Coordinates of N, CA and C in Angstrom, one line a residue:
M1 N -0.1 -14.1 32.0 CA -1.1 -14.8 30.5 C 0.4 -14.5 28.9
I2 N 0.2 -14.8 28.2 CA 0.5 -14.8 27.2 C -0.3 -14.8 26.2
K3 N 0.7 -12.9 25.1 CA -0.9 -13.0 24.1 C 0.2 -13.4 23.0
I4 N 0.2 -14.2 21.7 CA 0.4 -13.1 20.9 C -0.5 -13.3 19.7
Y5 N -0.2 -11.8 19.3 CA 0.2 -10.6 18.9 C 0.0 -11.3 16.7
H6 N -1.9 -11.7 16.6 CA -1.6 -12.6 15.2 C -2.9 -12.5 14.1
N7 N -2.7 -12.6 13.1 CA -2.9 -12.7 11.7 C -3.4 -13.5 10.5
P8 N -4.5 -14.3 10.5 CA -4.9 -15.6 10.5 C -4.1 -15.4 9.0
R9 N -4.1 -14.6 7.9 CA -4.2 -14.6 6.7 C -2.0 -14.4 6.1
C10 N -1.6 -14.7 7.6 CA -0.1 -14.7 7.0 C 0.0 -15.6 7.5
S11 N 1.5 -16.4 6.9 CA 1.7 -17.9 7.8 C 2.5 -18.2 8.3
K12 N 3.4 -17.0 8.4 CA 4.3 -16.8 9.7 C 3.8 -16.3 11.3
S13 N 2.0 -15.4 11.1 CA 1.7 -15.7 12.4 C 1.1 -17.1 12.6
R14 N 0.9 -18.1 12.1 CA -0.4 -19.2 11.8 C 1.0 -19.9 12.3
A15 N 2.4 -20.1 12.2 CA 3.0 -20.5 12.8 C 3.4 -20.4 13.7
G16 N 3.4 -18.9 14.6 CA 3.4 -19.5 15.8 C 2.9 -19.3 16.5
L17 N 1.6 -19.5 16.0 CA 0.0 -19.9 17.1 C 0.3 -21.5 16.9
K18 N 0.8 -22.1 16.3 CA 0.7 -23.9 15.9 C 1.2 -24.0 16.8
Y19 N 2.5 -23.7 16.6 CA 4.0 -23.6 18.0 C 3.6 -23.4 20.1
L20 N 3.0 -22.7 19.9 CA 2.5 -22.5 21.3 C 1.2 -23.4 21.5
E21 N 1.0 -23.7 20.8 CA -0.5 -25.0 20.9 C 0.3 -25.9 20.5
E22 N 1.2 -26.3 20.2 CA 1.9 -27.7 20.7 C 3.2 -27.7 21.4
K23 N 3.5 -26.5 22.6 CA 4.0 -26.3 23.4 C 3.5 -26.6 24.5
G24 N 1.9 -26.8 24.4 CA 0.7 -27.0 25.6 C 1.2 -25.6 26.4
V25 N 1.1 -24.4 26.3 CA 1.5 -23.7 27.1 C -0.5 -22.8 26.2
E26 N -0.7 -21.8 27.6 CA -2.0 -21.2 27.6 C -2.0 -19.7 26.9
F27 N -2.6 -19.5 26.6 CA -2.1 -18.1 25.7 C -3.5 -17.7 25.1
E28 N -3.4 -16.2 25.4 CA -4.7 -15.3 24.3 C -4.1 -14.9 23.1
T29 N -5.1 -14.7 22.1 CA -4.5 -14.7 20.5 C -5.3 -13.1 20.3
I30 N -4.2 -12.9 19.7 CA -5.2 -11.2 19.8 C -4.9 -10.7 18.4
K31 N -6.1 -11.1 17.6 CA -6.0 -10.5 15.6 C -6.9 -9.3 15.7
Y32 N -4.8 -8.3 15.9 CA -4.8 -7.0 15.8 C -4.9 -6.1 14.9
L33 N -5.8 -7.0 13.8 CA -6.3 -6.2 12.9 C -7.8 -5.9 12.6
E34 N -7.9 -7.1 13.6 CA -9.6 -5.8 14.3 C -9.9 -5.8 15.8
D35 N -9.5 -6.2 16.4 CA -8.5 -6.1 17.6 C -7.3 -4.9 17.4
N36 N -7.7 -3.0 17.8 CA -5.9 -2.5 17.0 C -5.5 -2.5 18.2
F37 N -4.6 -2.0 17.8 CA -3.4 -1.4 18.6 C -4.2 0.5 19.3
D38 N -4.5 0.4 20.0 CA -4.1 2.1 20.8 C -2.5 2.5 20.8
F39 N -2.2 3.6 20.5 CA -1.1 3.9 20.5 C -0.1 3.2 21.6
D40 N -0.5 3.8 23.3 CA 0.6 3.2 24.7 C 0.5 1.8 24.2
L41 N -0.7 0.5 24.3 CA -0.3 -0.7 24.1 C 0.7 -1.1 22.9
L42 N 0.9 -0.3 21.4 CA 1.9 -0.9 21.8 C 3.4 -0.3 21.4
K43 N 3.1 1.0 21.9 CA 4.1 1.4 22.7 C 5.1 0.5 23.7
N44 N 4.0 0.2 24.5 CA 4.7 -0.4 25.6 C 5.4 -1.7 24.8
V45 N 4.7 -2.3 23.3 CA 5.1 -4.1 23.0 C 6.2 -3.4 22.3
I46 N 6.9 -2.7 21.9 CA 7.8 -1.6 21.1 C 8.3 -2.2 22.8
N47 N 8.5 -1.2 23.7 CA 9.6 -1.8 24.5 C 10.1 -2.2 24.9
K48 N 9.0 -3.4 25.2 CA 8.9 -5.0 25.5 C 10.2 -5.5 24.8
L49 N 8.9 -5.4 23.6 CA 10.5 -6.2 22.3 C 12.1 -6.0 22.3
D50 N 11.9 -4.7 22.7 CA 13.4 -3.2 22.7 C 14.4 -3.4 22.1
I51 N 12.9 -3.0 20.6 CA 13.6 -2.9 19.5 C 12.9 -1.5 19.0
S52 N 13.5 -0.9 18.3 CA 12.6 0.5 17.8 C 10.8 0.1 16.9
P53 N 11.0 1.8 17.4 CA 10.0 1.2 16.1 C 9.7 0.8 15.1
L54 N 10.7 1.4 14.3 CA 11.2 1.3 12.5 C 11.3 -0.5 12.4
E55 N 12.1 -0.8 13.9 CA 12.6 -2.5 13.7 C 11.2 -3.2 13.2
L56 N 9.5 -2.8 13.8 CA 8.5 -3.2 13.5 C 8.0 -3.1 12.5
V57 N 8.4 -2.3 11.5 CA 8.1 -1.9 10.9 C 8.3 -3.1 9.0
R58 N 6.9 -3.2 8.7 CA 7.0 -4.1 7.2 C 7.2 -2.5 6.7
V59 N 8.9 -2.8 6.0 CA 9.1 -1.6 5.2 C 7.9 -1.4 3.3
K60 N 7.6 -2.8 3.4 CA 7.4 -3.1 2.5 C 6.1 -3.2 1.9
E61 N 5.6 -2.8 3.0 CA 4.3 -2.7 2.5 C 3.3 -1.3 1.8
Q62 N 2.7 -1.7 0.7 CA 1.8 -0.2 -0.2 C 1.7 0.7 1.9
D63 N 0.7 0.3 2.1 CA 0.3 1.4 2.7 C 1.9 1.8 4.0
W64 N 2.9 1.5 3.2 CA 4.4 2.1 4.0 C 4.9 3.2 2.8
K65 N 5.1 2.9 1.5 CA 5.4 2.9 0.5 C 4.5 4.7 0.6
D66 N 3.2 3.9 0.3 CA 2.1 5.4 -0.4 C 2.2 6.5 0.9
N67 N 2.6 6.9 2.0 CA 2.7 7.2 2.7 C 4.2 8.0 3.5
F68 N 4.1 6.8 3.9 CA 5.3 6.6 4.3 C 7.1 6.8 4.2
K69 N 7.1 6.7 3.3 CA 8.5 6.0 3.2 C 9.4 7.7 2.9
G70 N 10.3 7.3 3.5 CA 11.0 8.3 2.2 C 11.4 9.9 3.7
K71 N 10.1 9.6 4.2 CA 9.7 10.9 5.1 C 10.5 10.6 6.5
D72 N 11.0 11.6 7.3 CA 11.1 11.8 8.9 C 10.6 11.4 9.0
L73 N 10.5 10.5 9.7 CA 9.4 10.4 11.4 C 9.9 10.1 12.7
T74 N 9.5 10.7 13.3 CA 9.7 10.6 14.1 C 8.9 9.1 14.7
D75 N 10.3 8.8 16.6 CA 9.9 7.6 16.4 C 7.8 7.4 16.8
D76 N 7.7 8.4 17.4 CA 6.2 9.0 17.8 C 5.4 8.9 17.0
Q77 N 5.4 9.5 15.6 CA 5.1 9.8 14.6 C 5.1 7.6 13.0
I78 N 6.3 7.1 14.4 CA 6.1 5.7 13.0 C 5.0 4.5 14.4
I79 N 5.3 5.0 15.0 CA 3.9 3.7 16.0 C 3.4 4.3 15.0
Q80 N 2.3 6.0 15.7 CA 0.7 6.3 14.8 C 0.8 6.1 13.5
A81 N 1.9 5.6 12.6 CA 1.1 5.1 11.2 C 1.4 3.7 11.6
M82 N 1.8 3.3 12.5 CA 1.3 1.6 11.9 C -0.3 1.3 13.5
V83 N -0.3 2.3 14.7 CA -2.0 2.8 14.7 C -3.0 2.4 13.3
D84 N -2.9 3.7 12.8 CA -3.7 3.8 11.5 C -3.2 2.7 11.0
Y85 N -2.5 2.0 10.5 CA -2.3 0.8 9.3 C -1.4 -0.4 10.0
P86 N -2.1 -1.1 10.3 CA -2.0 -2.2 11.3 C -1.7 -3.4 10.9
R87 N -1.9 -2.4 9.4 CA -0.9 -4.2 7.8 C 0.7 -3.8 8.6
L88 N 0.6 -2.5 8.5 CA 2.3 -2.3 8.6 C 3.3 -3.0 10.0
I89 N 2.2 -4.1 10.8 CA 3.2 -4.3 11.7 C 3.6 -5.8 11.4
E90 N 4.6 -5.8 11.5 CA 6.0 -7.3 11.5 C 4.3 -8.3 12.1
R91 N 4.7 -9.4 12.2 CA 4.1 -10.5 12.9 C 4.6 -11.7 13.3
P92 N 4.4 -13.1 14.2 CA 3.7 -12.4 14.8 C 4.6 -12.1 16.4
I93 N 3.9 -11.0 17.0 CA 4.2 -11.1 18.4 C 4.2 -11.5 19.9
I94 N 4.5 -12.3 20.3 CA 5.1 -13.0 21.8 C 5.2 -12.2 22.9
V95 N 3.6 -11.6 23.2 CA 4.3 -10.8 25.2 C 3.6 -12.0 26.2
N96 N 5.2 -12.1 27.1 CA 4.7 -12.9 28.0 C 4.8 -11.9 29.8
D97 N 4.2 -11.5 29.5 CA 4.6 -10.6 30.4 C 5.2 -9.7 30.4
D98 N 6.1 -9.3 30.8 CA 7.3 -7.7 30.2 C 8.3 -8.6 29.7
K99 N 8.3 -9.7 28.9 CA 9.0 -9.6 27.7 C 8.3 -10.3 25.8
A100 N 8.9 -10.0 25.8 CA 8.0 -9.8 24.3 C 9.0 -10.6 22.9
V101 N 8.6 -11.1 22.4 CA 9.5 -11.6 20.9 C 9.1 -11.7 19.9
L102 N 9.4 -11.6 18.4 CA 8.7 -11.5 17.4 C 9.4 -12.0 16.8
A103 N 9.0 -13.5 16.2 CA 8.6 -14.7 16.5 C 8.6 -14.5 15.2
R104 N 10.0 -14.1 14.1 CA 10.6 -14.5 13.4 C 12.3 -14.9 13.5
P105 N 12.6 -15.9 13.3 CA 12.2 -17.3 12.9 C 11.6 -17.3 14.4
I106 N 10.6 -18.8 14.1 CA 9.5 -19.2 15.0 C 9.7 -19.6 16.5
E107 N 11.1 -19.9 16.5 CA 12.1 -20.6 17.1 C 12.0 -19.2 19.2
N108 N 11.8 -17.8 18.6 CA 12.4 -17.0 19.2 C 10.9 -17.3 20.7
I109 N 9.7 -17.9 20.3 CA 9.1 -17.4 21.3 C 9.9 -18.7 22.0
D110 N 10.8 -19.2 22.3 CA 11.7 -20.0 23.3 C 12.0 -19.1 24.4
K111 N 12.4 -18.1 24.1 CA 13.1 -17.2 24.2 C 12.2 -16.3 25.8
I112 N 11.2 -16.3 25.4 CA 9.8 -15.8 26.6 C 9.9 -17.4 27.5
L113 N 8.9 -18.3 26.8 CA 8.2 -19.3 27.4 C 9.1 -19.5 29.3

């Protein structure tokens, strides 16, 4: 089952949701600001994305600037920061079984459909 990790307040995330709807695929919507990631799930998604944890961080977010900018953090510490402050997570993330993409640009979704 395809999953979209979605923030309804984000225009890019809403566009990802609409794109999936237009493609006519079944998917599950996970509002990750309400149903927060736990550490293991987020680490698993990052592995599926095949990126470093820092590449998933919205480094311009105030939470990052206030709490983490300029610190030498391990990958696990970066993941924990995103668990503790889920607004730091880039979106939308689309997962299809063992593959995932960050839907920026939105056409990235086609890579895993």
